Short mmCIF file of C-alpha atoms in Angstrom, two decimals:
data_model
loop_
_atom_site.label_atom_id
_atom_site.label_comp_id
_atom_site.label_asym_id
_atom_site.label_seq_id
_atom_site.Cartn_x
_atom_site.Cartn_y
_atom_site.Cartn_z
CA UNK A 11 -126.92 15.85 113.00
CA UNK A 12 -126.02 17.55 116.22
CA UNK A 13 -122.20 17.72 116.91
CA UNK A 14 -120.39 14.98 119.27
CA UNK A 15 -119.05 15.51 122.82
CA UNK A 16 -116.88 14.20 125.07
CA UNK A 17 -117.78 13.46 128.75
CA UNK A 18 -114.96 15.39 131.67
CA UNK A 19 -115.27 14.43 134.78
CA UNK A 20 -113.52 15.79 137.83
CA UNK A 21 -112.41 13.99 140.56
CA UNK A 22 -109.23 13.81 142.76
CA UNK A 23 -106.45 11.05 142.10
CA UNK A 24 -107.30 9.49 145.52
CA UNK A 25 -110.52 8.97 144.98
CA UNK A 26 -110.23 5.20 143.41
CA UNK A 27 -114.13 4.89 145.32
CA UNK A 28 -115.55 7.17 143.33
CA UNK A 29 -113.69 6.33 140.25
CA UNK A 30 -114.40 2.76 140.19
CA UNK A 31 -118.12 3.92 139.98
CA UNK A 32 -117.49 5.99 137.58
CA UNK A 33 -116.18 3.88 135.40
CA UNK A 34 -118.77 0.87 136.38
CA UNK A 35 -121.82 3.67 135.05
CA UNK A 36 -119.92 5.55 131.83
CA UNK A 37 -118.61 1.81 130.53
CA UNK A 38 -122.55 0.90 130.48
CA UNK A 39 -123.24 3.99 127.92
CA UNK A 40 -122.25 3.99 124.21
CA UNK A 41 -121.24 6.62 122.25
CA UNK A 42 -119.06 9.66 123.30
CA UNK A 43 -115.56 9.16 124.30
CA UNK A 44 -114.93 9.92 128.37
CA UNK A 45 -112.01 10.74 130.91
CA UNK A 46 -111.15 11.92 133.91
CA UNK A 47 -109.56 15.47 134.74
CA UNK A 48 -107.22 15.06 138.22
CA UNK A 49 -108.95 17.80 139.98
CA UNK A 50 -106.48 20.43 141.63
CA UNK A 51 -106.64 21.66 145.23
CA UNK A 52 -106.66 25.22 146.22
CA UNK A 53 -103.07 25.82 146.31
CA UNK A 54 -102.57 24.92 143.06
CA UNK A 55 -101.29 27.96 140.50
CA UNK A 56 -103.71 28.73 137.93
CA UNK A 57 -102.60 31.66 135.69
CA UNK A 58 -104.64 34.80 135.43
CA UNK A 59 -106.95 33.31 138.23
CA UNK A 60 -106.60 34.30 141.74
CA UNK A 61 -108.85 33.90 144.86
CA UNK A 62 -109.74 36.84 146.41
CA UNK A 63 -110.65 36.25 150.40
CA UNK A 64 -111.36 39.83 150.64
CA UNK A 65 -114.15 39.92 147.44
CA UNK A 66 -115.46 36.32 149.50
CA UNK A 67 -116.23 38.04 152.23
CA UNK A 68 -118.06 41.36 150.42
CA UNK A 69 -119.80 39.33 147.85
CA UNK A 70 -120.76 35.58 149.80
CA UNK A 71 -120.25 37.03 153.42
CA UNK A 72 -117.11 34.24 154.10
CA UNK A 73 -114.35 33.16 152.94
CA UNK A 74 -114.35 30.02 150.61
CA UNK A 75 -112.94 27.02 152.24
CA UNK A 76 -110.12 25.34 150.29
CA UNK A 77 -112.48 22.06 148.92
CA UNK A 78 -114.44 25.31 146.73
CA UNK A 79 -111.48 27.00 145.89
CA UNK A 80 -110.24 23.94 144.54
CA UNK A 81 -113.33 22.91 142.94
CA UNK A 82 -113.72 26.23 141.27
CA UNK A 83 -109.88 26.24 139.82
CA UNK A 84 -110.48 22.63 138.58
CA UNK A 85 -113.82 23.36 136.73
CA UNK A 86 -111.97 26.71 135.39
CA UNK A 87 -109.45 24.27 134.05
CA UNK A 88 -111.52 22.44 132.28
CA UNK A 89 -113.37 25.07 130.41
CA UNK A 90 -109.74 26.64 129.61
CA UNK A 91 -108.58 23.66 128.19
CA UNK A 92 -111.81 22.76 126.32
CA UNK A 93 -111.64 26.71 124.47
CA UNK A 94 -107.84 26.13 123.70
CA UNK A 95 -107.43 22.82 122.85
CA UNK A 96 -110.62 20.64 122.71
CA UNK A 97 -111.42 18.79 119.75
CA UNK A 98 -115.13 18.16 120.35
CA UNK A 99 -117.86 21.34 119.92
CA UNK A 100 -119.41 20.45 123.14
CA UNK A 101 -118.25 18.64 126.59
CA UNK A 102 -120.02 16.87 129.13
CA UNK A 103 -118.65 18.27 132.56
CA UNK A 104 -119.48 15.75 135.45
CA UNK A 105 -117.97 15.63 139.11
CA UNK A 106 -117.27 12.15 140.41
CA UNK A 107 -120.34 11.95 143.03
CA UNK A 108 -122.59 11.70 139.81
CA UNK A 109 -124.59 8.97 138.26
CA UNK A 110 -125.97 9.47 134.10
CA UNK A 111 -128.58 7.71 132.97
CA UNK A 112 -126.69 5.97 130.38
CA UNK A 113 -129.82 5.29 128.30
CA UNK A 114 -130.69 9.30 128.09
CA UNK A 115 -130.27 10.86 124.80
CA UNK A 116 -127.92 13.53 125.33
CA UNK A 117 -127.51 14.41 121.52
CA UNK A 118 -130.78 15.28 121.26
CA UNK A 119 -130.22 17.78 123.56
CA UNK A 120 -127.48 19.39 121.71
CA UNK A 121 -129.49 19.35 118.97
CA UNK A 122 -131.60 21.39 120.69
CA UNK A 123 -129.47 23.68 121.63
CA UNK A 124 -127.68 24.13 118.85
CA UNK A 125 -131.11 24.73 116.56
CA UNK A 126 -132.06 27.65 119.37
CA UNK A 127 -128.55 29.16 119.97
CA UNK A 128 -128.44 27.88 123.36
CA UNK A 129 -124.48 27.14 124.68
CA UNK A 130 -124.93 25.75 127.70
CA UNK A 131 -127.61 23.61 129.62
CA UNK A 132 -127.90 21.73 133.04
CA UNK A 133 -128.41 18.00 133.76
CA UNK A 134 -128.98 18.29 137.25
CA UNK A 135 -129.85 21.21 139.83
CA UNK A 136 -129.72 21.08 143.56
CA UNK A 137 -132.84 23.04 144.33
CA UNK A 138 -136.20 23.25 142.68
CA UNK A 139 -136.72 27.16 141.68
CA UNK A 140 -139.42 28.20 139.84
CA UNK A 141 -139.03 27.52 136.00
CA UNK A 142 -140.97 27.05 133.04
CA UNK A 143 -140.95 24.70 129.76
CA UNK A 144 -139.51 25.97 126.60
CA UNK A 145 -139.86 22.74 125.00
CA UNK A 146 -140.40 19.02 124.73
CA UNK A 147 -137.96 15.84 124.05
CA UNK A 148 -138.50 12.38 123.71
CA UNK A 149 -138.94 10.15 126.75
CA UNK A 150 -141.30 12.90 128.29
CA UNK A 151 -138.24 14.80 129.17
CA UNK A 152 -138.64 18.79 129.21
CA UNK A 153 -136.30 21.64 128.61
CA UNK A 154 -137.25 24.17 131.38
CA UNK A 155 -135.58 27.71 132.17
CA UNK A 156 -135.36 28.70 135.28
CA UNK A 157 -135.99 32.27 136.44
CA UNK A 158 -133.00 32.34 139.28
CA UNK A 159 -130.36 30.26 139.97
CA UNK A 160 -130.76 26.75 140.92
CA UNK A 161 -127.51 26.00 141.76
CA UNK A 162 -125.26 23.55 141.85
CA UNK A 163 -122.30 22.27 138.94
CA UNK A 164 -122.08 18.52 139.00
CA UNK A 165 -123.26 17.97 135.21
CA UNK A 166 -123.97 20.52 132.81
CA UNK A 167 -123.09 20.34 128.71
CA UNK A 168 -121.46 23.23 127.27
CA UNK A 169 -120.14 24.22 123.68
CA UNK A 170 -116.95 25.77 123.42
CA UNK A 171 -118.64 29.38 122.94
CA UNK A 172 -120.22 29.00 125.78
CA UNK A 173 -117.22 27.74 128.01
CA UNK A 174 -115.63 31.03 126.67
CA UNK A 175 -118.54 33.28 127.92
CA UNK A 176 -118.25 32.29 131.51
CA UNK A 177 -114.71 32.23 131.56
CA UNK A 178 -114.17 35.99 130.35
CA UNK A 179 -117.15 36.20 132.93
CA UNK A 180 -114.55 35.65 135.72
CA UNK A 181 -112.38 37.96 137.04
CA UNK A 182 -111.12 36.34 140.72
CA UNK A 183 -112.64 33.72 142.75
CA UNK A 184 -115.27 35.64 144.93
CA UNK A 185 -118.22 33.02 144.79
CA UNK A 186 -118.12 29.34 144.73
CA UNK A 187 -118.36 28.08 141.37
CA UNK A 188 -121.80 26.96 140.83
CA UNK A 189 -122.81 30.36 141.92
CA UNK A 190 -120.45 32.00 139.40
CA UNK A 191 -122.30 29.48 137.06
CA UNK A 192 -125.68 30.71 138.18
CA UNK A 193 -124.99 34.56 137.20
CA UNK A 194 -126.70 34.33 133.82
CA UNK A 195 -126.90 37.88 133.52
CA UNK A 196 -123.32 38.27 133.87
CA UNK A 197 -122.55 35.81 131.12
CA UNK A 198 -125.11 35.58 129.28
CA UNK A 199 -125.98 31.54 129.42
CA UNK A 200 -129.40 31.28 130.25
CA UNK A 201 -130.53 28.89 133.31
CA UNK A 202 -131.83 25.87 131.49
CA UNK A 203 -132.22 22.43 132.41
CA UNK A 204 -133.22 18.77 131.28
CA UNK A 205 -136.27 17.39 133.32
CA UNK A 206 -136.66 15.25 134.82
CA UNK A 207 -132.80 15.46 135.39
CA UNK A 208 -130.85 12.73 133.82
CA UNK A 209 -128.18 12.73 136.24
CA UNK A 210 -128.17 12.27 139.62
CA UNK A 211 -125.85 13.14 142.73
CA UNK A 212 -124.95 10.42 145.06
CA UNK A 213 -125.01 10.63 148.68
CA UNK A 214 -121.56 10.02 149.15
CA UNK A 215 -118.59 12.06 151.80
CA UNK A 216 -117.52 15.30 150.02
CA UNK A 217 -115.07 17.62 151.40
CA UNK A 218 -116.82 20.25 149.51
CA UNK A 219 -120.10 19.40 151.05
CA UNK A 220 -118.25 19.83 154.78
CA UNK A 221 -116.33 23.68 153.78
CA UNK A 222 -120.27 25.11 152.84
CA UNK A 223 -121.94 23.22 155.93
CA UNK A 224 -119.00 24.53 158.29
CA UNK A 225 -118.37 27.75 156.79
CA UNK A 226 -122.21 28.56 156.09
CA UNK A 227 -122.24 28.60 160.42
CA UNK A 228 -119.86 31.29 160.32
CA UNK A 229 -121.19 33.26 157.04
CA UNK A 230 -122.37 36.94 157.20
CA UNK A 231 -125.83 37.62 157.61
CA UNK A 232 -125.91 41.58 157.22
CA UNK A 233 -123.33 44.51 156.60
CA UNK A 234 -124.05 47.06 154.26
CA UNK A 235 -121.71 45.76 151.26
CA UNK A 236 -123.13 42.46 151.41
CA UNK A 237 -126.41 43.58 151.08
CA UNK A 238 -125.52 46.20 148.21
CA UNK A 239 -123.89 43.72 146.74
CA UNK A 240 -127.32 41.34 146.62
CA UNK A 241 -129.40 44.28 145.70
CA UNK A 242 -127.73 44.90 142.77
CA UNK A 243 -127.20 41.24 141.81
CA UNK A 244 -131.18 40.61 142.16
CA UNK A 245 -131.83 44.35 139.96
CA UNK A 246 -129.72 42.65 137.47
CA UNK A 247 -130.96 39.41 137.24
CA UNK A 248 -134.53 40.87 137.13
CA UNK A 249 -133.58 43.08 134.44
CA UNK A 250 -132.08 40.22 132.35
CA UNK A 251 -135.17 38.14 132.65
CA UNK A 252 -137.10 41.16 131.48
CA UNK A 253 -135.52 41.53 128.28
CA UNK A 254 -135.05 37.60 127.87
#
């Protein structure tokens, strides 16, 4: 029998909205035990974690606004109190713009994972990339693995092992957190997903949404450690997918 989880999601204190729906889908579902995590903003201290503005610029060609630094320190905080102190062998991580399909059979995904040594795996991606299936599960749902990064971190499962591999992946904030997510090669938990994805994201106001779509106008398109920077990034994802 695969092992339980428990369902985080992160969302700010003000955001009764969002919460209300929240609660309104997770009370339909039966099962794993939920809460929410009071998402920090980007001021807030976070030991051994700084954000580098410099390291932004280099490695995403801006600086992160404050909605992704925050979002990044609260996710971080998640995973750090999941290794040290959680009491389940997996976690659902969800931010508070999603929707599960409370019907889905997320244990059999575990399962999965677990039989195959997989730590980590998505339930939603914000871009199609090219991918292909590793395996079937019931309710015509697919496993794929993706070749790149698909981005995006609204709802992913992770075991504690896994949760430690990204975090001793992290050195400073220098990319937003999905794409710290999406460096496989750097920490070693491959790109899979659930398909058709059994969460969805809703199309509601995010602050986060507004710091990419109003810093992305302003964002590097060229200097010569940027580009270094993506050259080696792609020569080491390509290299990873090679041996994997």
């Amino acid at each position: 029998m695969a092992s339980e989880f428990e369902i985080i999601v992160i969302s700010m204190i003000s955001k009764e909205d969002r919460r209300r729906t929240v609660r309104e889908n997770l009370s339909r579902m039966t099962g794993p035990s939920w809460r929410f995590f009071d998402a920090v903003n980007d001021a807030a201290v976070v030991e051994g974690l700084d954000s580098d503005p410099d390291r932004q610029i280099v490695r995403y060609g801006r600086t992160l606004g404050r909605a992704e630094v925050g979002c990044f320190k609260s996710h971080y905080l998640v995973l750090r109190e999941f290794v040290k102190s959680g009491t389940s062998d997996w976690i659902m991580v969800m931010e508070d713009d999603v929707i599960l399909d409370v019907n889905f059979n997320f244990q059999e995904v575990i399962e999965f994972c677990e039989k195959n040594n997989y730590n980590y795996i998505r339930l939603f991606a914000k871009m199609y990339k090219p991918a292909r299936i590793i395996a079937m599960l019931s309710q015509f749902r697919q496993v794929i693995r993706f070749s790149t990064d698909p981005y995006g971190a609204q709802c992913y499962l992770i075991s504690k092992a896994g949760a430690a591999a990204v975090l001793n992946s992290i050195e400073t904030i220098e990319l937003p957190i999905d794409d710290e997510f999406g460096r496989f090669w750097r920490h070693g938990q491959l790109p899979l997903s659930v398909f058709p994805f059994p969460a969805i994201e809703t199309s509601v106001p995010s602050s986060l949404s507004q710091d990419r779509e109003s810093g992305d106008e302003r964002r590097i398109g060229r200097s010569i450690d940027l580009v270094m920077f993506r050259l080696k990034e792609k020569l080491r994802k390509e290299l990873y997918n090679l041996r994997h």
